[in-house]
């Protein structure tokens, strides 16, 4: 029997931390969530979920055994602590300042027998080289004997209705056998299947492999889409046929670029690590070059399509449908839509947007007008689909007079121009 008041403390209540806290509370654990943002703490405690994957009902139910707090001292009362704070790029370099500051908050409140797990995505070595030394420095305790540490990459896929927190296998690791045993026992309470890997560096690398794999394959299909266009080959016909192969092929589809907190960012963490041994990850660099070129390619296609109808880009009126980086969520971090809108504004295009999940949008200090509903289309020269939100399936695109350019290949839009 543990003497801790809480089974779990989650540090950072965002897309990763909040679902973990809610699922854990709804699985019978006593949970607190520590976040540096007072607004976030207030919002959560009032039962309003800031993320789409957690409904207000789920959150309210969880609040019976879960509290959000801005008080780090409460972390000393938690048997397990999971750190899920941002790991962004600053000046194109991994920025571990959030992990360091979370480690300080945890370290200053660390007590014997606690189990600390890092879930933020990061380069291999972070747990051993950054987290452990900081925890030891601020606590004066020894990792592996006084307290236990490990790394477990998060695989959450915002908006995915099938693969959720509980049924997605969880890769786990520990800095030693004792740590691993305790971490495995913890996750087994809340997750159907754990996958043990032999060290924290391997576990950190798993996440980078998963996301670099996506990044590279998206770049491959984007490059092929641009080449097929020149060869007058329908890439969608090709992809749809290729994916009928039941083995040895996984389908990726072209799009306006890559977005979100993971795909554009994580490969940089990998490159950072390999540059330390003087080696670039050549696939990553090429993939970045191709994926980063997609917004400009989209704008060049917009220009061509307008010209084909005797219109020009300058002063044209374009309604962008969807600005979030992926379907059915509001997250706009690194969304290619932001780059595309910026390029369109530079060309003096009159842009508006419609996104059921996003209410306000500022590009280079300019507020972009939000169209009031997805039915006010008459005034636009072009409808430019950048995110395939499910709601757009209700629009009868085929009956519209405007040029419709679908960069997403969503199967609800049939007779339109595609990327
Ligand atoms: N969003 C995803 O789909 C996803 C998927 C897998 C992994 N990840 C990784 O998980 C980590 C977290 O990402 P996210 O999307 O949940 O971020 P997020 O921005 O949604 O949430 C992070 C939260 O941490 C809080 N925070 C920042 N510094 C803090 C500190 N020192 N102490 C306490 N709270 C702090 C912020 O206020 C915020 O509420 C990142 O490393 C990310 O790469 C994200």
GROMACS .gro file of C-alpha atoms and ligand atoms in nm:
model
  463
    1UNK     CA    1   0.000   0.000   0.000
    2UNK     CA    2   0.147   0.337  -0.094
    3UNK     CA    3   0.159   0.638   0.134
    4UNK     CA    4   0.107   0.877  -0.151
    5UNK     CA    5  -0.215   1.078  -0.167
    6UNK     CA    6  -0.219   1.069  -0.548
    7UNK     CA    7  -0.141   0.776  -0.779
    8UNK     CA    8  -0.044   1.012  -1.057
    9UNK     CA    9   0.072   1.368  -1.112
   10UNK     CA   10   0.079   1.492  -1.472
   11UNK     CA   11   0.307   1.786  -1.552
   12UNK     CA   12   0.173   1.975  -1.857
   13UNK     CA   13  -0.198   1.941  -1.936
   14UNK     CA   14  -0.203   1.967  -2.316
   15UNK     CA   15  -0.288   1.731  -2.601
   16UNK     CA   16  -0.081   1.458  -2.433
   17UNK     CA   17  -0.110   1.527  -2.061
   18UNK     CA   18  -0.483   1.593  -2.033
   19UNK     CA   19  -0.599   1.265  -2.196
   20UNK     CA   20  -0.354   1.076  -1.970
   21UNK     CA   21  -0.494   1.250  -1.661
   22UNK     CA   22  -0.856   1.195  -1.765
   23UNK     CA   23  -0.816   0.829  -1.865
   24UNK     CA   24  -0.623   0.759  -1.544
   25UNK     CA   25  -0.887   0.929  -1.327
   26UNK     CA   26  -1.165   0.747  -1.509
   27UNK     CA   27  -0.974   0.418  -1.454
   28UNK     CA   28  -0.994   0.469  -1.078
   29UNK     CA   29  -0.665   0.649  -1.004
   30UNK     CA   30  -0.634   0.964  -0.793
   31UNK     CA   31  -0.478   1.226  -1.016
   32UNK     CA   32  -0.351   1.581  -1.008
   33UNK     CA   33  -0.234   1.775  -1.308
   34UNK     CA   34   0.018   2.055  -1.269
   35UNK     CA   35   0.031   2.324  -1.538
   36UNK     CA   36   0.210   2.660  -1.544
   37UNK     CA   37  -0.080   2.821  -1.728
   38UNK     CA   38  -0.338   2.954  -1.478
   39UNK     CA   39  -0.596   2.985  -1.760
   40UNK     CA   40  -0.552   2.618  -1.850
   41UNK     CA   41  -0.588   2.512  -1.484
   42UNK     CA   42  -0.903   2.720  -1.442
   43UNK     CA   43  -1.059   2.599  -1.766
   44UNK     CA   44  -0.999   2.233  -1.679
   45UNK     CA   45  -1.127   2.263  -1.323
   46UNK     CA   46  -1.445   2.428  -1.453
   47UNK     CA   47  -1.513   2.117  -1.665
   48UNK     CA   48  -1.445   2.281  -2.002
   49UNK     CA   49  -1.219   2.061  -2.210
   50UNK     CA   50  -0.962   2.258  -2.412
   51UNK     CA   51  -0.903   1.968  -2.653
   52UNK     CA   52  -1.137   1.788  -2.892
   53UNK     CA   53  -1.039   1.434  -2.793
   54UNK     CA   54  -1.174   1.485  -2.441
   55UNK     CA   55  -1.542   1.575  -2.414
   56UNK     CA   56  -1.671   1.801  -2.139
   57UNK     CA   57  -1.863   1.500  -2.003
   58UNK     CA   58  -1.551   1.283  -1.984
   59UNK     CA   59  -1.363   1.566  -1.817
   60UNK     CA   60  -1.642   1.635  -1.566
   61UNK     CA   61  -1.655   1.266  -1.475
   62UNK     CA   62  -1.276   1.262  -1.430
   63UNK     CA   63  -1.291   1.568  -1.204
   64UNK     CA   64  -1.433   1.341  -0.929
   65UNK     CA   65  -1.079   1.212  -0.879
   66UNK     CA   66  -0.870   1.467  -1.073
   67UNK     CA   67  -0.775   1.827  -1.001
   68UNK     CA   68  -0.571   2.064  -1.208
   69UNK     CA   69  -0.333   2.282  -1.007
   70UNK     CA   70  -0.073   2.553  -1.047
   71UNK     CA   71   0.092   2.447  -0.724
   72UNK     CA   72   0.406   2.235  -0.786
   73UNK     CA   73   0.438   2.142  -0.415
   74UNK     CA   74   0.150   1.897  -0.464
   75UNK     CA   75   0.381   1.689  -0.685
   76UNK     CA   76   0.549   1.559  -0.367
   77UNK     CA   77   0.226   1.371  -0.291
   78UNK     CA   78   0.224   1.173  -0.618
   79UNK     CA   79   0.351   0.817  -0.647
   80UNK     CA   80   0.403   0.850  -1.023
   81UNK     CA   81   0.475   1.168  -1.217
   82UNK     CA   82   0.450   1.192  -1.594
   83UNK     CA   83   0.609   1.492  -1.766
   84UNK     CA   84   0.435   1.592  -2.090
   85UNK     CA   85   0.552   1.947  -2.161
   86UNK     CA   86   0.629   2.094  -2.505
   87UNK     CA   87   0.953   2.022  -2.689
   88UNK     CA   88   0.944   2.276  -2.971
   89UNK     CA   89   1.213   2.408  -3.200
   90UNK     CA   90   1.359   2.749  -3.129
   91UNK     CA   91   1.575   2.890  -3.406
   92UNK     CA   92   1.553   2.544  -3.572
   93UNK     CA   93   1.714   2.383  -3.264
   94UNK     CA   94   1.557   2.149  -3.006
   95UNK     CA   95   1.433   2.358  -2.717
   96UNK     CA   96   1.440   2.156  -2.394
   97UNK     CA   97   1.376   2.457  -2.169
   98UNK     CA   98   1.024   2.331  -2.084
   99UNK     CA   99   1.160   1.987  -1.991
  100UNK     CA  100   1.431   2.151  -1.779
  101UNK     CA  101   1.185   2.373  -1.600
  102UNK     CA  102   0.946   2.080  -1.543
  103UNK     CA  103   1.241   1.876  -1.409
  104UNK     CA  104   1.316   2.161  -1.167
  105UNK     CA  105   0.956   2.170  -1.039
  106UNK     CA  106   0.954   1.792  -0.998
  107UNK     CA  107   1.308   1.780  -0.852
  108UNK     CA  108   1.240   2.046  -0.590
  109UNK     CA  109   0.943   1.845  -0.468
  110UNK     CA  110   1.084   1.497  -0.516
  111UNK     CA  111   1.055   1.246  -0.231
  112UNK     CA  112   1.186   0.890  -0.197
  113UNK     CA  113   1.022   0.611  -0.398
  114UNK     CA  114   0.858   0.833  -0.656
  115UNK     CA  115   0.853   0.720  -1.018
  116UNK     CA  116   0.918   0.989  -1.281
  117UNK     CA  117   0.840   0.926  -1.647
  118UNK     CA  118   0.914   1.159  -1.937
  119UNK     CA  119   0.664   1.142  -2.226
  120UNK     CA  120   0.765   1.454  -2.421
  121UNK     CA  121   0.910   1.374  -2.762
  122UNK     CA  122   1.283   1.436  -2.766
  123UNK     CA  123   1.622   1.323  -2.895
  124UNK     CA  124   1.784   1.003  -2.766
  125UNK     CA  125   1.976   1.067  -2.447
  126UNK     CA  126   1.747   1.332  -2.298
  127UNK     CA  127   1.626   1.119  -2.006
  128UNK     CA  128   1.979   1.022  -1.900
  129UNK     CA  129   2.157   1.345  -1.990
  130UNK     CA  130   1.900   1.613  -1.905
  131UNK     CA  131   1.617   1.478  -1.690
  132UNK     CA  132   1.810   1.259  -1.445
  133UNK     CA  133   2.086   1.515  -1.366
  134UNK     CA  134   1.827   1.789  -1.308
  135UNK     CA  135   1.612   1.569  -1.084
  136UNK     CA  136   1.917   1.466  -0.882
  137UNK     CA  137   2.047   1.823  -0.860
  138UNK     CA  138   1.722   1.969  -0.725
  139UNK     CA  139   1.636   1.677  -0.495
  140UNK     CA  140   1.971   1.559  -0.361
  141UNK     CA  141   1.838   1.207  -0.412
  142UNK     CA  142   1.981   0.933  -0.633
  143UNK     CA  143   1.802   0.815  -0.945
  144UNK     CA  144   1.755   0.439  -0.974
  145UNK     CA  145   1.770   0.375  -0.599
  146UNK     CA  146   1.600   0.664  -0.410
  147UNK     CA  147   1.361   0.735  -0.693
  148UNK     CA  148   1.289   0.575  -1.031
  149UNK     CA  149   1.296   0.715  -1.382
  150UNK     CA  150   1.198   0.613  -1.733
  151UNK     CA  151   1.084   0.728  -2.073
  152UNK     CA  152   0.768   0.638  -2.260
  153UNK     CA  153   0.688   0.801  -2.595
  154UNK     CA  154   0.333   0.923  -2.641
  155UNK     CA  155   0.150   0.798  -2.947
  156UNK     CA  156  -0.167   0.998  -2.917
  157UNK     CA  157  -0.326   1.081  -3.251
  158UNK     CA  158  -0.562   1.375  -3.198
  159UNK     CA  159  -0.896   1.318  -3.370
  160UNK     CA  160  -0.843   0.942  -3.417
  161UNK     CA  161  -1.167   0.770  -3.314
  162UNK     CA  162  -1.032   0.413  -3.332
  163UNK     CA  163  -0.687   0.425  -3.174
  164UNK     CA  164  -0.714   0.601  -2.843
  165UNK     CA  165  -0.500   0.623  -2.537
  166UNK     CA  166  -0.610   0.291  -2.383
  167UNK     CA  167  -0.594   0.058  -2.682
  168UNK     CA  168  -0.272   0.192  -2.839
  169UNK     CA  169   0.025  -0.021  -2.723
  170UNK     CA  170   0.263   0.185  -2.509
  171UNK     CA  171   0.641   0.161  -2.542
  172UNK     CA  172   0.808   0.188  -2.203
  173UNK     CA  173   1.161   0.193  -2.065
  174UNK     CA  174   1.346   0.253  -1.739
  175UNK     CA  175   1.693   0.367  -1.643
  176UNK     CA  176   1.734   0.036  -1.453
  177UNK     CA  177   1.540  -0.283  -1.377
  178UNK     CA  178   1.368  -0.140  -1.068
  179UNK     CA  179   1.251   0.165  -1.260
  180UNK     CA  180   1.123  -0.046  -1.550
  181UNK     CA  181   0.931  -0.280  -1.323
  182UNK     CA  182   0.753   0.009  -1.151
  183UNK     CA  183   0.680   0.191  -1.475
  184UNK     CA  184   0.538  -0.124  -1.633
  185UNK     CA  185   0.314  -0.185  -1.330
  186UNK     CA  186   0.188   0.174  -1.350
  187UNK     CA  187   0.096   0.175  -1.720
  188UNK     CA  188  -0.066  -0.168  -1.693
  189UNK     CA  189  -0.331  -0.004  -1.474
  190UNK     CA  190  -0.442   0.228  -1.755
  191UNK     CA  191  -0.329   0.078  -2.087
  192UNK     CA  192  -0.415  -0.253  -2.255
  193UNK     CA  193  -0.063  -0.340  -2.372
  194UNK     CA  194   0.287  -0.226  -2.279
  195UNK     CA  195   0.591  -0.287  -2.500
  196UNK     CA  196   0.916  -0.300  -2.307
  197UNK     CA  197   1.237  -0.178  -2.471
  198UNK     CA  198   1.576  -0.222  -2.316
  199UNK     CA  199   1.675   0.139  -2.251
  200UNK     CA  200   1.550   0.496  -2.243
  201UNK     CA  201   1.755   0.590  -2.551
  202UNK     CA  202   1.586   0.316  -2.754
  203UNK     CA  203   1.244   0.433  -2.631
  204UNK     CA  204   1.325   0.794  -2.725
  205UNK     CA  205   1.439   0.675  -3.067
  206UNK     CA  206   1.117   0.477  -3.125
  207UNK     CA  207   0.915   0.796  -3.139
  208UNK     CA  208   1.162   0.963  -3.375
  209UNK     CA  209   1.156   0.659  -3.604
  210UNK     CA  210   0.776   0.658  -3.614
  211UNK     CA  211   0.748   1.024  -3.704
  212UNK     CA  212   1.047   1.037  -3.937
  213UNK     CA  213   0.895   0.742  -4.125
  214UNK     CA  214   0.577   0.943  -4.177
  215UNK     CA  215   0.767   1.258  -4.269
  216UNK     CA  216   0.978   1.080  -4.532
  217UNK     CA  217   0.686   0.889  -4.685
  218UNK     CA  218   0.470   1.201  -4.704
  219UNK     CA  219   0.759   1.375  -4.882
  220UNK     CA  220   0.788   1.084  -5.126
  221UNK     CA  221   0.422   1.098  -5.220
  222UNK     CA  222   0.429   1.479  -5.239
  223UNK     CA  223   0.721   1.467  -5.478
  224UNK     CA  224   0.550   1.200  -5.687
  225UNK     CA  225   0.230   1.408  -5.692
  226UNK     CA  226   0.417   1.707  -5.837
  227UNK     CA  227   0.594   1.487  -6.093
  228UNK     CA  228   0.274   1.302  -6.189
  229UNK     CA  229   0.105   1.636  -6.248
  230UNK     CA  230   0.375   1.721  -6.502
  231UNK     CA  231   0.343   1.377  -6.661
  232UNK     CA  232  -0.038   1.414  -6.666
  233UNK     CA  233  -0.082   1.105  -6.452
  234UNK     CA  234  -0.357   1.102  -6.188
  235UNK     CA  235  -0.169   1.040  -5.860
  236UNK     CA  236  -0.492   0.960  -5.674
  237UNK     CA  237  -0.578   0.683  -5.917
  238UNK     CA  238  -0.226   0.549  -5.863
  239UNK     CA  239  -0.239   0.564  -5.483
  240UNK     CA  240  -0.587   0.413  -5.463
  241UNK     CA  241  -0.484   0.121  -5.681
  242UNK     CA  242  -0.149   0.068  -5.507
  243UNK     CA  243  -0.311   0.050  -5.167
  244UNK     CA  244  -0.512  -0.256  -5.269
  245UNK     CA  245  -0.186  -0.450  -5.233
  246UNK     CA  246  -0.244  -0.642  -4.911
  247UNK     CA  247   0.123  -0.660  -4.811
  248UNK     CA  248   0.444  -0.460  -4.838
  249UNK     CA  249   0.284  -0.123  -4.911
  250UNK     CA  250   0.146   0.145  -4.684
  251UNK     CA  251  -0.048   0.422  -4.845
  252UNK     CA  252   0.037   0.790  -4.794
  253UNK     CA  253  -0.144   1.070  -4.971
  254UNK     CA  254  -0.017   1.403  -5.098
  255UNK     CA  255  -0.120   1.724  -4.930
  256UNK     CA  256  -0.040   2.093  -4.882
  257UNK     CA  257   0.255   2.024  -4.648
  258UNK     CA  258   0.304   1.884  -4.301
  259UNK     CA  259   0.186   2.039  -3.978
  260UNK     CA  260   0.131   1.983  -3.608
  261UNK     CA  261   0.364   1.951  -3.316
  262UNK     CA  262   0.518   1.623  -3.434
  263UNK     CA  263   0.589   1.558  -3.802
  264UNK     CA  264   0.763   1.887  -3.888
  265UNK     CA  265   0.943   1.904  -3.552
  266UNK     CA  266   1.055   1.555  -3.445
  267UNK     CA  267   1.289   1.481  -3.739
  268UNK     CA  268   1.481   1.795  -3.637
  269UNK     CA  269   1.539   1.637  -3.298
  270UNK     CA  270   1.685   1.335  -3.476
  271UNK     CA  271   1.907   1.549  -3.700
  272UNK     CA  272   2.029   1.741  -3.396
  273UNK     CA  273   2.147   1.417  -3.237
  274UNK     CA  274   2.315   1.273  -3.545
  275UNK     CA  275   2.493   1.603  -3.618
  276UNK     CA  276   2.668   1.553  -3.284
  277UNK     CA  277   2.846   1.258  -3.446
  278UNK     CA  278   2.902   1.460  -3.761
  279UNK     CA  279   2.636   1.283  -3.968
  280UNK     CA  280   2.324   1.435  -4.118
  281UNK     CA  281   2.010   1.223  -4.165
  282UNK     CA  282   1.999   1.266  -4.541
  283UNK     CA  283   1.644   1.134  -4.578
  284UNK     CA  284   1.521   1.388  -4.323
  285UNK     CA  285   1.687   1.681  -4.497
  286UNK     CA  286   1.543   1.586  -4.834
  287UNK     CA  287   1.198   1.525  -4.687
  288UNK     CA  288   1.206   1.864  -4.518
  289UNK     CA  289   1.300   2.034  -4.841
  290UNK     CA  290   1.013   1.869  -5.029
  291UNK     CA  291   0.746   1.906  -4.761
  292UNK     CA  292   0.844   2.269  -4.695
  293UNK     CA  293   0.806   2.346  -5.064
  294UNK     CA  294   0.442   2.232  -5.075
  295UNK     CA  295   0.277   2.561  -4.967
  296UNK     CA  296   0.453   2.745  -5.253
  297UNK     CA  297   0.352   2.465  -5.492
  298UNK     CA  298  -0.012   2.499  -5.380
  299UNK     CA  299  -0.001   2.874  -5.447
  300UNK     CA  300   0.150   2.817  -5.792
  301UNK     CA  301  -0.134   2.574  -5.869
  302UNK     CA  302  -0.389   2.827  -5.741
  303UNK     CA  303  -0.240   3.079  -5.981
  304UNK     CA  304  -0.256   2.835  -6.275
  305UNK     CA  305  -0.614   2.737  -6.202
  306UNK     CA  306  -0.726   3.099  -6.185
  307UNK     CA  307  -0.543   3.175  -6.511
  308UNK     CA  308  -0.717   2.881  -6.677
  309UNK     CA  309  -1.047   3.061  -6.608
  310UNK     CA  310  -0.911   3.395  -6.731
  311UNK     CA  311  -0.861   3.523  -6.377
  312UNK     CA  312  -0.547   3.638  -6.202
  313UNK     CA  313  -0.418   3.582  -5.854
  314UNK     CA  314  -0.381   3.949  -5.762
  315UNK     CA  315  -0.703   4.081  -5.603
  316UNK     CA  316  -0.879   3.747  -5.650
  317UNK     CA  317  -1.112   3.632  -5.372
  318UNK     CA  318  -1.028   3.300  -5.218
  319UNK     CA  319  -1.206   3.115  -4.940
  320UNK     CA  320  -0.977   2.873  -4.757
  321UNK     CA  321  -1.168   2.576  -4.619
  322UNK     CA  322  -0.989   2.435  -4.316
  323UNK     CA  323  -0.683   2.588  -4.153
  324UNK     CA  324  -0.606   2.335  -3.876
  325UNK     CA  325  -0.316   2.102  -3.954
  326UNK     CA  326  -0.539   1.795  -3.964
  327UNK     CA  327  -0.900   1.695  -3.985
  328UNK     CA  328  -1.154   1.752  -3.709
  329UNK     CA  329  -0.925   1.926  -3.463
  330UNK     CA  330  -0.848   2.292  -3.393
  331UNK     CA  331  -0.468   2.262  -3.362
  332UNK     CA  332  -0.302   2.507  -3.602
  333UNK     CA  333   0.057   2.457  -3.485
  334UNK     CA  334   0.287   2.449  -3.790
  335UNK     CA  335  -0.019   2.413  -4.014
  336UNK     CA  336   0.075   2.453  -4.381
  337UNK     CA  337  -0.238   2.666  -4.414
  338UNK     CA  338  -0.054   2.944  -4.229
  339UNK     CA  339   0.224   2.951  -4.489
  340UNK     CA  340  -0.022   2.931  -4.777
  341UNK     CA  341  -0.230   3.220  -4.641
  342UNK     CA  342   0.083   3.427  -4.591
  343UNK     CA  343   0.191   3.366  -4.949
  344UNK     CA  344  -0.157   3.454  -5.078
  345UNK     CA  345  -0.161   3.777  -4.876
  346UNK     CA  346   0.178   3.869  -5.020
  347UNK     CA  347   0.018   3.839  -5.364
  348UNK     CA  348  -0.265   4.073  -5.261
  349UNK     CA  349  -0.525   3.800  -5.264
  350UNK     CA  350  -0.840   3.875  -5.067
  351UNK     CA  351  -0.853   3.573  -4.839
  352UNK     CA  352  -1.120   3.456  -4.599
  353UNK     CA  353  -1.139   3.125  -4.419
  354UNK     CA  354  -1.394   2.883  -4.290
  355UNK     CA  355  -1.300   2.624  -4.028
  356UNK     CA  356  -1.560   2.482  -3.790
  357UNK     CA  357  -1.291   2.437  -3.522
  358UNK     CA  358  -1.107   2.770  -3.550
  359UNK     CA  359  -1.264   3.107  -3.472
  360UNK     CA  360  -0.981   3.353  -3.509
  361UNK     CA  361  -0.687   3.368  -3.740
  362UNK     CA  362  -0.406   3.620  -3.764
  363UNK     CA  363  -0.143   3.605  -4.033
  364UNK     CA  364   0.154   3.844  -4.012
  365UNK     CA  365  -0.044   4.068  -3.778
  366UNK     CA  366  -0.344   4.076  -4.009
  367UNK     CA  367  -0.676   3.935  -3.894
  368UNK     CA  368  -0.832   3.705  -4.155
  369UNK     CA  369  -1.207   3.725  -4.200
  370UNK     CA  370  -1.396   3.413  -4.100
  371UNK     CA  371  -1.684   3.327  -4.331
  372UNK     CA  372  -1.997   3.286  -4.123
  373UNK     CA  373  -2.100   2.948  -4.260
  374UNK     CA  374  -1.985   2.695  -4.511
  375UNK     CA  375  -2.269   2.798  -4.743
  376UNK     CA  376  -2.171   3.153  -4.838
  377UNK     CA  377  -1.965   3.073  -5.140
  378UNK     CA  378  -2.099   3.283  -5.428
  379UNK     CA  379  -1.856   3.571  -5.387
  380UNK     CA  380  -1.539   3.371  -5.416
  381UNK     CA  381  -1.328   3.299  -5.723
  382UNK     CA  382  -1.194   2.988  -5.562
  383UNK     CA  383  -1.257   2.753  -5.273
  384UNK     CA  384  -0.925   2.618  -5.155
  385UNK     CA  385  -0.959   2.308  -4.935
  386UNK     CA  386  -0.660   2.272  -4.702
  387UNK     CA  387  -0.805   2.048  -4.427
  388UNK     CA  388  -1.061   1.771  -4.491
  389UNK     CA  389  -1.286   1.835  -4.189
  390UNK     CA  390  -1.577   1.589  -4.179
  391UNK     CA  391  -1.827   1.878  -4.186
  392UNK     CA  392  -1.717   1.964  -4.539
  393UNK     CA  393  -1.865   1.635  -4.662
  394UNK     CA  394  -2.204   1.804  -4.631
  395UNK     CA  395  -2.112   2.062  -4.896
  396UNK     CA  396  -2.227   1.976  -5.244
  397UNK     CA  397  -1.905   2.084  -5.417
  398UNK     CA  398  -2.017   1.942  -5.751
  399UNK     CA  399  -2.300   2.193  -5.775
  400UNK     CA  400  -2.079   2.498  -5.719
  401UNK     CA  401  -1.976   2.745  -5.987
  402UNK     CA  402  -1.651   2.848  -5.816
  403UNK     CA  403  -1.319   2.685  -5.890
  404UNK     CA  404  -1.268   2.423  -5.620
  405UNK     CA  405  -0.910   2.318  -5.550
  406UNK     CA  406  -0.881   2.027  -5.308
  407UNK     CA  407  -0.529   1.983  -5.174
  408UNK     CA  408  -0.634   1.704  -4.938
  409UNK     CA  409  -0.767   1.432  -5.166
  410UNK     CA  410  -1.069   1.389  -4.941
  411UNK     CA  411  -1.297   1.137  -5.102
  412UNK     CA  412  -1.608   1.349  -5.046
  413UNK     CA  413  -1.496   1.599  -5.308
  414UNK     CA  414  -1.523   1.440  -5.650
  415UNK     CA  415  -1.509   1.651  -5.964
  416UNK     CA  416  -1.264   1.915  -5.849
  417UNK     CA  417  -0.904   2.005  -5.913
  418UNK     CA  418  -0.672   1.812  -5.688
  419UNK     CA  419  -0.315   1.858  -5.583
  420LIG     N1  420   0.010   1.678  -2.967
  420LIG     C1  421   0.040   1.557  -3.010
  420LIG     O1  422  -0.030   1.501  -3.093
  420LIG     C2  423   0.160   1.481  -2.954
  420LIG     C3  424   0.169   1.344  -2.980
  420LIG     C4  425   0.277   1.273  -2.928
  420LIG     C5  426   0.375   1.339  -2.854
  420LIG     N2  427   0.366   1.473  -2.832
  420LIG     C6  428   0.470   1.536  -2.752
  420LIG     O2  429   0.421   1.556  -2.621
  420LIG     C7  430   0.475   1.676  -2.564
  420LIG     C8  431   0.363   1.769  -2.521
  420LIG     O3  432   0.291   1.807  -2.637
  420LIG     P1  433   0.142   1.865  -2.630
  420LIG     O4  434   0.091   1.863  -2.770
  420LIG     O5  435   0.064   1.796  -2.523
  420LIG     O6  436   0.173   2.015  -2.583
  420LIG     P2  437   0.066   2.129  -2.544
  420LIG     O7  438   0.127   2.257  -2.583
  420LIG     O8  439  -0.070   2.091  -2.592
  420LIG     O9  440   0.060   2.120  -2.384
  420LIG     C9  441   0.169   2.141  -2.303
  420LIG    C10  442   0.120   2.196  -2.169
  420LIG    O10  443   0.234   2.203  -2.084
  420LIG    C11  444   0.224   2.322  -2.006
  420LIG     N3  445   0.358   2.353  -1.958
  420LIG    C12  446   0.461   2.411  -2.025
  420LIG     N4  447   0.570   2.417  -1.946
  420LIG    C13  448   0.536   2.362  -1.826
  420LIG    C14  449   0.606   2.338  -1.706
  420LIG     N5  450   0.735   2.371  -1.692
  420LIG     N6  451   0.540   2.282  -1.602
  420LIG    C15  452   0.408   2.249  -1.616
  420LIG     N7  453   0.337   2.269  -1.728
  420LIG    C16  454   0.400   2.322  -1.833
  420LIG    C17  455   0.163   2.423  -2.101
  420LIG    O11  456   0.103   2.530  -2.031
  420LIG    C18  457   0.061   2.336  -2.176
  420LIG    O12  458  -0.067   2.337  -2.115
  420LIG    C19  459   0.566   1.733  -2.672
  420LIG    O13  460   0.696   1.686  -2.651
  420LIG    C20  461   0.511   1.674  -2.800
  420LIG    O14  462   0.608   1.664  -2.900
  420LIG    C21  463   0.258   1.546  -2.879
   0.00000   0.00000   0.00000
